[in-house]
Amino acid sequence: MKPRYDAVLFDLLTALLDSWSLWNAAAGSAELGARWRQRYLELTYGAGEYRPYEAVVAEAAQQEGVGQAAVQMLVNTWDELQPWPDAPETLGRLGQHVRLGAVTNCSEDLGHRAARLLRAPLQVVVTSERAGAYKPRPEPYRLALDELGTDPARTLFVAGSQFDIAGAAGVGMPVWWHNRIGMDRGDLPAPISEQRTLAPLANEVLGVA
């Protein structure tokens, strides 16, 4: 068995972890939590240079009518984030054959706390704070590639939101979209695959029929 890629990089907070449920709980309802989370995604992916993560979260809350108490609750319950049900097995299989890493629009503290919850063999965790820029700027992706020591064309990026598709592709990585909640891609370029679950990923990476 020869893997199709040498490494797989993941978006952390959407592709591997169910951050939606945490935001919904902090906001007090699924509808308000989804609006707040979507606004946050738009703000971070439009921010460019890094500015404090918690400030972006608070700005999104203000724009969507979410009280600041919800922002504090989100931070206070951060360590209650849960991996998607199929994430541990997928990471375990992949980690036996290829290098793994995560690239996340997050602070150093919250990013590494989230990564530890996976209990998975991630060789690299790159946060936007450390890279100095938010995705889809190229700096976070390139820093992860440099630290993995892999060719972009041989490194699959697993996106969690649609905003990662063009960003990762822009530095030469093929993109596989784990679109768990069914987000609209709009007029963004198509990934090589779009799935509602991580289940097919390991076989596709490892070249298993």
mmCIF file of C-alpha atoms in Angstrom:
data_model
loop_
_atom_site.group_PDB
_atom_site.id
_atom_site.type_symbol
_atom_site.label_atom_id
_atom_site.label_comp_id
_atom_site.label_asym_id
_atom_site.label_seq_id
_atom_site.Cartn_x
_atom_site.Cartn_y
_atom_site.Cartn_z
ATOM 1 C CA MET A 1 0.000 0.000 0.000
ATOM 2 C CA LYS A 2 1.467 3.333 -1.081
ATOM 3 C CA PRO A 3 -0.346 6.417 0.284
ATOM 4 C CA ARG A 4 -1.404 9.009 -2.251
ATOM 5 C CA TYR A 5 -0.006 11.755 0.017
ATOM 6 C CA ASP A 6 2.937 12.160 2.358
ATOM 7 C CA ALA A 7 1.006 14.250 4.894
ATOM 8 C CA VAL A 8 -2.459 15.481 5.774
ATOM 9 C CA LEU A 9 -3.130 18.896 7.288
ATOM 10 C CA PHE A 10 -6.480 19.620 8.917
ATOM 11 C CA ASP A 11 -8.487 22.613 9.868
ATOM 12 C CA LEU A 12 -8.796 22.017 13.602
ATOM 13 C CA LEU A 13 -11.912 23.661 15.010
ATOM 14 C CA THR A 14 -14.340 22.678 12.244
ATOM 15 C CA ALA A 15 -12.896 19.673 10.397
ATOM 16 C CA LEU A 16 -11.811 17.690 13.480
ATOM 17 C CA LEU A 17 -13.702 19.164 16.433
ATOM 18 C CA ASP A 18 -17.401 19.872 16.893
ATOM 19 C CA SER A 19 -17.003 23.510 17.845
ATOM 20 C CA TRP A 20 -20.534 24.264 16.606
ATOM 21 C CA SER A 21 -22.116 22.568 19.630
ATOM 22 C CA LEU A 22 -19.921 24.535 22.030
ATOM 23 C CA TRP A 23 -20.835 27.853 20.414
ATOM 24 C CA ASN A 24 -24.542 26.915 20.423
ATOM 25 C CA ALA A 25 -24.428 26.098 24.132
ATOM 26 C CA ALA A 26 -22.662 29.369 24.942
ATOM 27 C CA ALA A 27 -25.126 31.387 22.853
ATOM 28 C CA GLY A 28 -28.152 29.694 24.399
ATOM 29 C CA SER A 29 -29.666 28.344 21.169
ATOM 30 C CA ALA A 30 -28.625 26.544 18.003
ATOM 31 C CA GLU A 31 -29.959 29.336 15.776
ATOM 32 C CA LEU A 32 -28.104 32.131 17.561
ATOM 33 C CA GLY A 33 -24.981 30.013 17.973
ATOM 34 C CA ALA A 34 -24.882 29.190 14.260
ATOM 35 C CA ARG A 35 -25.233 32.872 13.300
ATOM 36 C CA TRP A 36 -22.511 33.889 15.759
ATOM 37 C CA ARG A 37 -20.172 31.138 14.618
ATOM 38 C CA GLN A 38 -20.724 31.917 10.920
ATOM 39 C CA ARG A 39 -20.062 35.616 11.538
ATOM 40 C CA TYR A 40 -16.880 34.732 13.405
ATOM 41 C CA LEU A 41 -15.716 32.588 10.477
ATOM 42 C CA GLU A 42 -16.332 35.477 8.096
ATOM 43 C CA LEU A 43 -14.434 37.894 10.347
ATOM 44 C CA THR A 44 -11.408 35.673 10.894
ATOM 45 C CA TYR A 45 -11.101 34.692 7.259
ATOM 46 C CA GLY A 46 -11.372 38.350 6.305
ATOM 47 C CA ALA A 47 -9.022 39.679 8.988
ATOM 48 C CA GLY A 48 -5.660 39.167 7.253
ATOM 49 C CA GLU A 49 -3.016 39.974 9.855
ATOM 50 C CA TYR A 50 -3.531 38.405 13.259
ATOM 51 C CA ARG A 51 -5.376 40.324 15.920
ATOM 52 C CA PRO A 52 -6.409 38.803 19.254
ATOM 53 C CA TYR A 53 -8.683 35.836 18.675
ATOM 54 C CA GLU A 54 -10.952 36.575 21.607
ATOM 55 C CA ALA A 55 -11.490 40.112 20.258
ATOM 56 C CA VAL A 56 -12.699 38.700 16.935
ATOM 57 C CA VAL A 57 -15.046 36.312 18.750
ATOM 58 C CA ALA A 58 -16.415 39.227 20.793
ATOM 59 C CA GLU A 59 -16.860 41.371 17.682
ATOM 60 C CA ALA A 60 -18.842 38.595 16.003
ATOM 61 C CA ALA A 61 -20.996 38.281 19.128
ATOM 62 C CA GLN A 62 -21.752 41.997 19.139
ATOM 63 C CA GLN A 63 -22.693 41.979 15.460
ATOM 64 C CA GLU A 64 -25.107 39.089 15.956
ATOM 65 C CA GLY A 65 -26.675 40.313 19.176
ATOM 66 C CA VAL A 66 -24.982 37.752 21.408
ATOM 67 C CA GLY A 67 -24.195 38.964 24.915
ATOM 68 C CA GLN A 68 -20.618 39.226 26.078
ATOM 69 C CA ALA A 69 -21.358 36.714 28.827
ATOM 70 C CA ALA A 70 -21.583 34.117 26.046
ATOM 71 C CA VAL A 71 -18.058 34.994 24.904
ATOM 72 C CA GLN A 72 -16.726 34.365 28.393
ATOM 73 C CA MET A 73 -18.692 31.124 28.637
ATOM 74 C CA LEU A 74 -17.202 29.940 25.336
ATOM 75 C CA VAL A 75 -13.665 30.497 26.622
ATOM 76 C CA ASN A 76 -14.480 28.973 30.022
ATOM 77 C CA THR A 77 -15.882 25.788 28.464
ATOM 78 C CA TRP A 78 -13.230 25.474 25.738
ATOM 79 C CA ASP A 79 -11.834 22.225 27.131
ATOM 80 C CA GLU A 80 -15.253 20.620 26.653
ATOM 81 C CA LEU A 81 -14.780 20.598 22.867
ATOM 82 C CA GLN A 82 -15.385 17.124 21.443
ATOM 83 C CA PRO A 83 -13.906 15.496 18.320
ATOM 84 C CA TRP A 84 -16.357 14.529 15.615
ATOM 85 C CA PRO A 85 -17.217 10.829 16.233
ATOM 86 C CA ASP A 86 -15.186 9.575 13.267
ATOM 87 C CA ALA A 87 -12.141 11.775 13.906
ATOM 88 C CA PRO A 88 -10.204 9.552 16.380
ATOM 89 C CA GLU A 89 -10.309 6.447 14.189
ATOM 90 C CA THR A 90 -9.468 8.438 11.063
ATOM 91 C CA LEU A 91 -6.486 10.123 12.703
ATOM 92 C CA GLY A 92 -5.327 6.844 14.203
ATOM 93 C CA ARG A 93 -5.294 5.084 10.835
ATOM 94 C CA LEU A 94 -3.675 7.948 8.986
ATOM 95 C CA GLY A 95 -1.047 8.492 11.665
ATOM 96 C CA GLN A 96 0.370 5.022 11.034
ATOM 97 C CA HIS A 97 1.251 5.918 7.439
ATOM 98 C CA VAL A 98 1.545 9.699 6.896
ATOM 99 C CA ARG A 99 2.525 12.823 8.793
ATOM 100 C CA LEU A 100 -0.328 14.811 10.366
ATOM 101 C CA GLY A 101 -0.828 18.422 11.361
ATOM 102 C CA ALA A 102 -3.417 21.115 11.984
ATOM 103 C CA VAL A 103 -3.719 24.743 10.925
ATOM 104 C CA THR A 104 -6.164 26.800 12.957
ATOM 105 C CA ASN A 105 -7.455 30.352 13.114
ATOM 106 C CA CYS A 106 -6.941 30.590 16.843
ATOM 107 C CA SER A 107 -4.702 31.843 19.621
ATOM 108 C CA GLU A 108 -1.715 29.790 20.746
ATOM 109 C CA ASP A 109 -3.318 28.929 24.069
ATOM 110 C CA LEU A 110 -6.744 27.901 22.779
ATOM 111 C CA GLY A 111 -5.336 26.227 19.664
ATOM 112 C CA HIS A 112 -3.039 23.894 21.574
ATOM 113 C CA ARG A 113 -5.674 23.174 24.214
ATOM 114 C CA ALA A 114 -8.057 22.151 21.436
ATOM 115 C CA ALA A 115 -5.445 19.997 19.705
ATOM 116 C CA ARG A 116 -4.703 18.086 22.916
ATOM 117 C CA LEU A 117 -8.353 17.057 23.131
ATOM 118 C CA LEU A 118 -7.905 14.940 19.996
ATOM 119 C CA ARG A 119 -5.356 12.662 21.703
ATOM 120 C CA ALA A 120 -3.889 12.118 18.236
ATOM 121 C CA PRO A 121 -0.353 12.070 16.774
ATOM 122 C CA LEU A 122 -0.238 15.585 15.297
ATOM 123 C CA GLN A 123 3.349 16.438 14.388
ATOM 124 C CA VAL A 124 2.548 20.110 13.747
ATOM 125 C CA VAL A 125 -0.018 22.556 15.147
ATOM 126 C CA VAL A 126 0.107 26.008 13.581
ATOM 127 C CA THR A 127 -2.088 28.768 14.986
ATOM 128 C CA SER A 128 -2.785 32.083 13.332
ATOM 129 C CA GLU A 129 -1.253 33.826 16.327
ATOM 130 C CA ARG A 130 2.076 32.081 15.740
ATOM 131 C CA ALA A 131 1.904 32.575 11.968
ATOM 132 C CA GLY A 132 0.991 36.250 12.389
ATOM 133 C CA ALA A 133 -1.984 36.001 10.027
ATOM 134 C CA TYR A 134 -5.368 34.394 9.717
ATOM 135 C CA LYS A 135 -6.246 31.918 7.015
ATOM 136 C CA PRO A 136 -6.819 32.182 4.085
ATOM 137 C CA ARG A 137 -3.619 34.251 4.027
ATOM 138 C CA PRO A 138 -0.806 31.923 2.924
ATOM 139 C CA GLU A 139 1.393 32.317 6.013
ATOM 140 C CA PRO A 140 -0.324 29.717 8.261
ATOM 141 C CA TYR A 141 -0.446 27.079 5.532
ATOM 142 C CA ARG A 142 3.166 27.685 4.486
ATOM 143 C CA LEU A 143 4.425 27.549 8.059
ATOM 144 C CA ALA A 144 2.752 24.162 8.539
ATOM 145 C CA LEU A 145 4.232 22.865 5.289
ATOM 146 C CA ASP A 146 7.690 24.091 6.283
ATOM 147 C CA GLU A 147 7.459 22.387 9.674
ATOM 148 C CA LEU A 148 6.181 19.136 8.173
ATOM 149 C CA GLY A 149 8.865 19.294 5.489
ATOM 150 C CA THR A 150 6.486 18.123 2.780
ATOM 151 C CA ASP A 151 5.741 19.203 -0.782
ATOM 152 C CA PRO A 152 2.399 21.067 -1.059
ATOM 153 C CA ALA A 153 1.303 18.844 -3.938
ATOM 154 C CA ARG A 154 1.887 15.778 -1.716
ATOM 155 C CA THR A 155 0.087 17.300 1.286
ATOM 156 C CA LEU A 156 -3.685 17.013 1.457
ATOM 157 C CA PHE A 157 -5.538 19.784 3.273
ATOM 158 C CA VAL A 158 -8.813 18.833 4.960
ATOM 159 C CA ALA A 159 -10.966 21.952 5.169
ATOM 160 C CA GLY A 160 -13.697 22.423 7.734
ATOM 161 C CA SER A 161 -15.301 25.505 6.243
ATOM 162 C CA GLN A 162 -15.576 26.705 2.684
ATOM 163 C CA PHE A 163 -13.146 29.563 3.319
ATOM 164 C CA ASP A 164 -10.180 27.194 3.534
ATOM 165 C CA ILE A 165 -10.671 25.802 0.041
ATOM 166 C CA ALA A 166 -9.106 28.642 -1.944
ATOM 167 C CA GLY A 167 -6.569 29.437 0.782
ATOM 168 C CA ALA A 168 -5.018 25.972 0.919
ATOM 169 C CA ALA A 169 -5.257 25.514 -2.839
ATOM 170 C CA GLY A 170 -3.502 28.853 -3.272
ATOM 171 C CA VAL A 171 -0.290 27.450 -1.769
ATOM 172 C CA GLY A 172 -0.487 24.310 -3.922
ATOM 173 C CA MET A 173 -2.310 21.835 -1.698
ATOM 174 C CA PRO A 174 -5.183 19.657 -2.922
ATOM 175 C CA VAL A 175 -8.239 20.248 -0.704
ATOM 176 C CA TRP A 176 -10.707 17.694 0.704
ATOM 177 C CA TRP A 177 -13.721 19.361 2.349
ATOM 178 C CA HIS A 178 -15.284 17.838 5.459
ATOM 179 C CA ASN A 179 -18.536 19.786 5.167
ATOM 180 C CA ARG A 180 -20.169 18.291 8.247
ATOM 181 C CA ILE A 181 -23.045 20.733 8.600
ATOM 182 C CA GLY A 182 -23.742 21.324 4.923
ATOM 183 C CA MET A 183 -22.380 24.839 4.406
ATOM 184 C CA ASP A 184 -22.933 26.537 1.069
ATOM 185 C CA ARG A 185 -19.787 26.761 -1.075
ATOM 186 C CA GLY A 186 -21.221 29.574 -3.170
ATOM 187 C CA ASP A 187 -18.970 30.486 -6.085
ATOM 188 C CA LEU A 188 -15.779 29.264 -4.411
ATOM 189 C CA PRO A 189 -13.724 26.670 -6.336
ATOM 190 C CA ALA A 190 -14.647 23.019 -5.906
ATOM 191 C CA PRO A 191 -12.461 20.827 -3.682
ATOM 192 C CA ILE A 192 -11.268 17.433 -4.904
ATOM 193 C CA SER A 193 -13.912 15.878 -2.644
ATOM 194 C CA GLU A 194 -16.760 17.134 -0.437
ATOM 195 C CA GLN A 195 -18.083 14.826 2.282
ATOM 196 C CA ARG A 196 -20.427 15.116 5.271
ATOM 197 C CA THR A 197 -18.254 12.691 7.267
ATOM 198 C CA LEU A 198 -14.562 11.921 7.723
ATOM 199 C CA ALA A 199 -15.190 8.202 7.203
ATOM 200 C CA PRO A 200 -13.977 7.994 3.563
ATOM 201 C CA LEU A 201 -10.830 10.054 4.155
ATOM 202 C CA ALA A 202 -8.371 7.394 5.342
ATOM 203 C CA ASN A 203 -9.108 5.035 2.452
ATOM 204 C CA GLU A 204 -8.767 7.861 -0.064
ATOM 205 C CA VAL A 205 -5.421 8.986 1.388
ATOM 206 C CA LEU A 206 -4.072 5.449 1.715
ATOM 207 C CA GLY A 207 -5.225 4.338 -1.720
ATOM 208 C CA VAL A 208 -7.502 1.597 -0.398
ATOM 209 C CA ALA A 209 -10.323 0.620 -2.776
#
